[in-house]
PDB file of C-alpha atoms in Angstrom:
ATOM      1  CA  GLN D   1      18.017  -5.542   1.287  1.00 86.00           C
ATOM      2  CA  VAL D   2      14.515  -4.452   2.324  1.00 95.00           C
ATOM      3  CA  ARG D   3      11.576  -6.790   2.638  1.00 97.00           C
ATOM      4  CA  LEU D   4       7.929  -5.749   2.600  1.00 98.00           C
ATOM      5  CA  VAL D   5       5.445  -8.287   3.902  1.00 96.00           C
ATOM      6  CA  GLU D   6       1.751  -7.729   3.269  1.00 96.00           C
ATOM      7  CA  SER D   7      -1.248  -9.319   4.910  1.00 96.00           C
ATOM      8  CA  GLY D   8      -4.988  -8.874   5.110  1.00 97.00           C
ATOM      9  CA  GLY D   9      -6.199  -9.535   1.592  1.00 95.00           C
ATOM     10  CA  GLY D  10      -9.038 -11.886   0.800  1.00 97.00           C
ATOM     11  CA  LEU D  11     -12.577 -12.276  -0.455  1.00 98.00           C
ATOM     12  CA  VAL D  12     -15.205  -9.783   0.678  1.00 98.00           C
ATOM     13  CA  GLN D  13     -18.740  -8.942  -0.380  1.00 98.00           C
ATOM     14  CA  ARG D  14     -19.542  -5.686  -2.108  1.00 98.00           C
ATOM     15  CA  GLY D  15     -19.965  -2.983   0.475  1.00 98.00           C
ATOM     16  CA  GLY D  16     -17.778  -4.775   2.978  1.00 98.00           C
ATOM     17  CA  SER D  17     -14.443  -3.853   4.510  1.00 98.00           C
ATOM     18  CA  LEU D  18     -10.893  -5.150   4.612  1.00 98.00           C
ATOM     19  CA  ARG D  19      -7.712  -3.906   6.255  1.00 98.00           C
ATOM     20  CA  LEU D  20      -4.348  -4.447   4.624  1.00 98.00           C
ATOM     21  CA  SER D  21      -1.112  -4.365   6.576  1.00 98.00           C
ATOM     22  CA  CYS D  22       2.494  -4.128   5.455  1.00 98.00           C
ATOM     23  CA  VAL D  23       5.660  -4.255   7.520  1.00 98.00           C
ATOM     24  CA  ALA D  24       9.119  -3.331   6.273  1.00 97.00           C
ATOM     25  CA  SER D  25      12.274  -4.965   7.541  1.00 95.00           C
ATOM     26  CA  GLY D  26      15.902  -5.372   6.580  1.00 94.00           C
ATOM     27  CA  ASN D  27      18.744  -3.032   5.755  1.00 89.00           C
ATOM     28  CA  LEU D  28      17.006   0.303   6.082  1.00 89.00           C
ATOM     29  CA  PHE D  29      17.963   3.536   7.784  1.00 90.00           C
ATOM     30  CA  LYS D  30      14.933   5.665   7.045  1.00 93.00           C
ATOM     31  CA  ILE D  31      11.598   5.160   5.346  1.00 95.00           C
ATOM     32  CA  ASN D  32      10.745   8.223   3.287  1.00 96.00           C
ATOM     33  CA  GLY D  33       7.305   7.088   2.216  1.00 97.00           C
ATOM     34  CA  MET D  34       4.987   4.093   2.238  1.00 98.00           C
ATOM     35  CA  GLY D  35       1.820   3.277   0.423  1.00 98.00           C
ATOM     36  CA  TRP D  36      -0.286   0.959  -1.678  1.00 98.00           C
ATOM     37  CA  TYR D  37      -0.651   0.321  -5.370  1.00 98.00           C
ATOM     38  CA  ARG D  38      -2.951  -2.130  -7.124  1.00 98.00           C
ATOM     39  CA  GLN D  39      -3.136  -3.970 -10.403  1.00 98.00           C
ATOM     40  CA  ALA D  40      -6.318  -5.410 -11.833  1.00 97.00           C
ATOM     41  CA  PRO D  41      -6.258  -8.054 -14.590  1.00 93.00           C
ATOM     42  CA  GLY D  42      -5.358  -6.508 -17.924  1.00 95.00           C
ATOM     43  CA  LYS D  43      -4.615  -3.117 -16.401  1.00 96.00           C
ATOM     44  CA  GLN D  44      -1.511  -1.223 -15.375  1.00 97.00           C
ATOM     45  CA  ARG D  45      -0.461  -0.907 -11.780  1.00 97.00           C
ATOM     46  CA  GLU D  46      -1.939   2.231 -10.251  1.00 98.00           C
ATOM     47  CA  LEU D  47      -1.441   4.239  -7.099  1.00 98.00           C
ATOM     48  CA  VAL D  48      -4.102   3.731  -4.443  1.00 98.00           C
ATOM     49  CA  ALA D  49      -2.733   5.788  -1.559  1.00 98.00           C
ATOM     50  CA  ARG D  50       0.612   6.801  -0.143  1.00 98.00           C
ATOM     51  CA  ILE D  51       2.160   8.887   2.601  1.00 97.00           C
ATOM     52  CA  TRP D  52       5.486  10.635   2.442  1.00 95.00           C
ATOM     53  CA  SER D  53       7.077  11.465   5.778  1.00 91.00           C
ATOM     54  CA  GLY D  54       5.943  14.859   7.017  1.00 88.00           C
ATOM     55  CA  ARG D  55       3.236  15.185   4.371  1.00 91.00           C
ATOM     56  CA  SER D  56      -0.450  14.427   4.108  1.00 91.00           C
ATOM     57  CA  ALA D  57      -1.653  11.267   2.482  1.00 95.00           C
ATOM     58  CA  ASN D  58      -2.814  11.317  -1.095  1.00 96.00           C
ATOM     59  CA  TYR D  59      -5.356   9.019  -2.677  1.00 98.00           C
ATOM     60  CA  THR D  60      -6.482   8.141  -6.129  1.00 97.00           C
ATOM     61  CA  ASP D  61      -9.879   9.697  -6.843  1.00 97.00           C
ATOM     62  CA  SER D  62     -11.756   6.407  -7.030  1.00 97.00           C
ATOM     63  CA  VAL D  63     -11.007   5.507  -3.390  1.00 98.00           C
ATOM     64  CA  GLN D  64     -11.246   8.956  -1.839  1.00 97.00           C
ATOM     65  CA  GLY D  65     -13.612   8.853   1.125  1.00 97.00           C
ATOM     66  CA  ARG D  66     -13.690   5.049   1.254  1.00 98.00           C
ATOM     67  CA  PHE D  67     -10.068   4.103   1.932  1.00 98.00           C
ATOM     68  CA  THR D  68      -7.813   5.377   4.696  1.00 98.00           C
ATOM     69  CA  ILE D  69      -4.062   4.951   4.795  1.00 98.00           C
ATOM     70  CA  SER D  70      -2.084   5.168   8.003  1.00 97.00           C
ATOM     71  CA  ARG D  71       1.511   4.618   9.101  1.00 96.00           C
ATOM     72  CA  ASP D  72       3.181   3.405  12.240  1.00 95.00           C
ATOM     73  CA  SER D  73       6.714   4.719  11.960  1.00 92.00           C
ATOM     74  CA  ASP D  74       7.885   2.887  15.073  1.00 93.00           C
ATOM     75  CA  GLN D  75       6.839  -0.432  13.519  1.00 94.00           C
ATOM     76  CA  ASN D  76       7.882   0.463   9.952  1.00 96.00           C
ATOM     77  CA  ALA D  77       4.329  -0.374   8.974  1.00 97.00           C
ATOM     78  CA  VAL D  78       1.602   0.959   6.742  1.00 98.00           C
ATOM     79  CA  TYR D  79      -2.065   0.076   6.756  1.00 98.00           C
ATOM     80  CA  LEU D  80      -4.945   0.497   4.343  1.00 98.00           C
ATOM     81  CA  GLN D  81      -8.465   0.446   5.710  1.00 98.00           C
ATOM     82  CA  MET D  82     -10.833  -0.229   2.832  1.00 98.00           C
ATOM     83  CA  ASN D  83     -14.542   0.392   3.344  1.00 98.00           C
ATOM     84  CA  SER D  84     -17.550   0.304   1.029  1.00 98.00           C
ATOM     85  CA  LEU D  85     -15.679  -1.983  -1.323  1.00 98.00           C
ATOM     86  CA  LYS D  86     -16.787  -2.120  -4.941  1.00 98.00           C
ATOM     87  CA  PHE D  87     -16.329  -4.705  -7.672  1.00 97.00           C
ATOM     88  CA  GLU D  88     -13.800  -2.432  -9.337  1.00 97.00           C
ATOM     89  CA  ASP D  89     -11.582  -2.588  -6.243  1.00 98.00           C
ATOM     90  CA  THR D  90     -10.760  -6.189  -7.117  1.00 98.00           C
ATOM     91  CA  ALA D  91      -7.031  -6.351  -7.765  1.00 98.00           C
ATOM     92  CA  VAL D  92      -3.681  -7.445  -6.437  1.00 98.00           C
ATOM     93  CA  TYR D  93      -2.583  -4.841  -3.900  1.00 98.00           C
ATOM     94  CA  TYR D  94       1.114  -4.124  -3.555  1.00 98.00           C
ATOM     95  CA  CYS D  95       2.843  -2.463  -0.664  1.00 98.00           C
ATOM     96  CA  TRP D  96       5.402   0.174  -1.680  1.00 98.00           C
ATOM     97  CA  ALA D  97       8.116   1.900   0.290  1.00 98.00           C
ATOM     98  CA  ASN D  98      10.748   4.446  -0.592  1.00 97.00           C
ATOM     99  CA  VAL D  99      13.624   3.706   1.706  1.00 95.00           C
ATOM    100  CA  TYR D 100      17.017   5.260   2.415  1.00 92.00           C
ATOM    101  CA  GLY D 101      19.914   2.972   3.182  1.00 90.00           C
ATOM    102  CA  PHE D 102      23.578   3.903   3.500  1.00 89.00           C
ATOM    103  CA  SER D 103      24.613   1.232   1.027  1.00 89.00           C
ATOM    104  CA  TYR D 104      22.081   2.067  -1.701  1.00 88.00           C
ATOM    105  CA  GLY D 105      20.721   5.573  -1.173  1.00 89.00           C
ATOM    106  CA  SER D 106      16.983   6.118  -1.726  1.00 91.00           C
ATOM    107  CA  GLN D 107      15.255   3.261  -3.500  1.00 95.00           C
ATOM    108  CA  ASP D 108      11.751   1.922  -4.099  1.00 97.00           C
ATOM    109  CA  PHE D 109      10.838  -1.491  -2.767  1.00 97.00           C
ATOM    110  CA  TRP D 110       7.743  -3.610  -3.354  1.00 98.00           C
ATOM    111  CA  GLY D 111       5.886  -6.328  -1.542  1.00 98.00           C
ATOM    112  CA  GLN D 112       4.842  -9.585  -3.164  1.00 97.00           C
ATOM    113  CA  GLY D 113       1.216  -8.520  -3.469  1.00 97.00           C
ATOM    114  CA  THR D 114      -2.003  -9.602  -1.798  1.00 97.00           C
ATOM    115  CA  GLN D 115      -5.216 -10.410  -3.647  1.00 98.00           C
ATOM    116  CA  VAL D 116      -8.398  -8.514  -2.853  1.00 98.00           C
ATOM    117  CA  THR D 117     -11.550  -9.856  -4.465  1.00 98.00           C
ATOM    118  CA  VAL D 118     -14.936  -8.175  -4.117  1.00 98.00           C
ATOM    119  CA  SER D 119     -17.916 -10.429  -4.780  1.00 97.00           C
ATOM    120  CA  ALA D 120     -21.641  -9.933  -5.116  1.00 94.00           C
TER     121      ALA D 120
END
């Protein structure tokens, strides 16, 4: 129904930067919110940052001031600029979208995930 395609993950040195991108496509009428979650090995998936339409972005405390989320509503896209990366930012990052479609109402969708690894 709705497909989220992520890009931009990879290997980066501590203190470096990466920019993640995610584009939504498919059977969607309106995107209510988009954002990013992450899951490190042995840990639960956690919210990194998200934006609901018409509202300010919210971030998890550990990335506040280092990560910036932005949306391009015309492109159905969301981006995550990650600066001053730390070892503990290593995780699989998942794009999330809450989407309204006439055939299914409001529903959460997820991307396939992109690996971010921070090295020494």
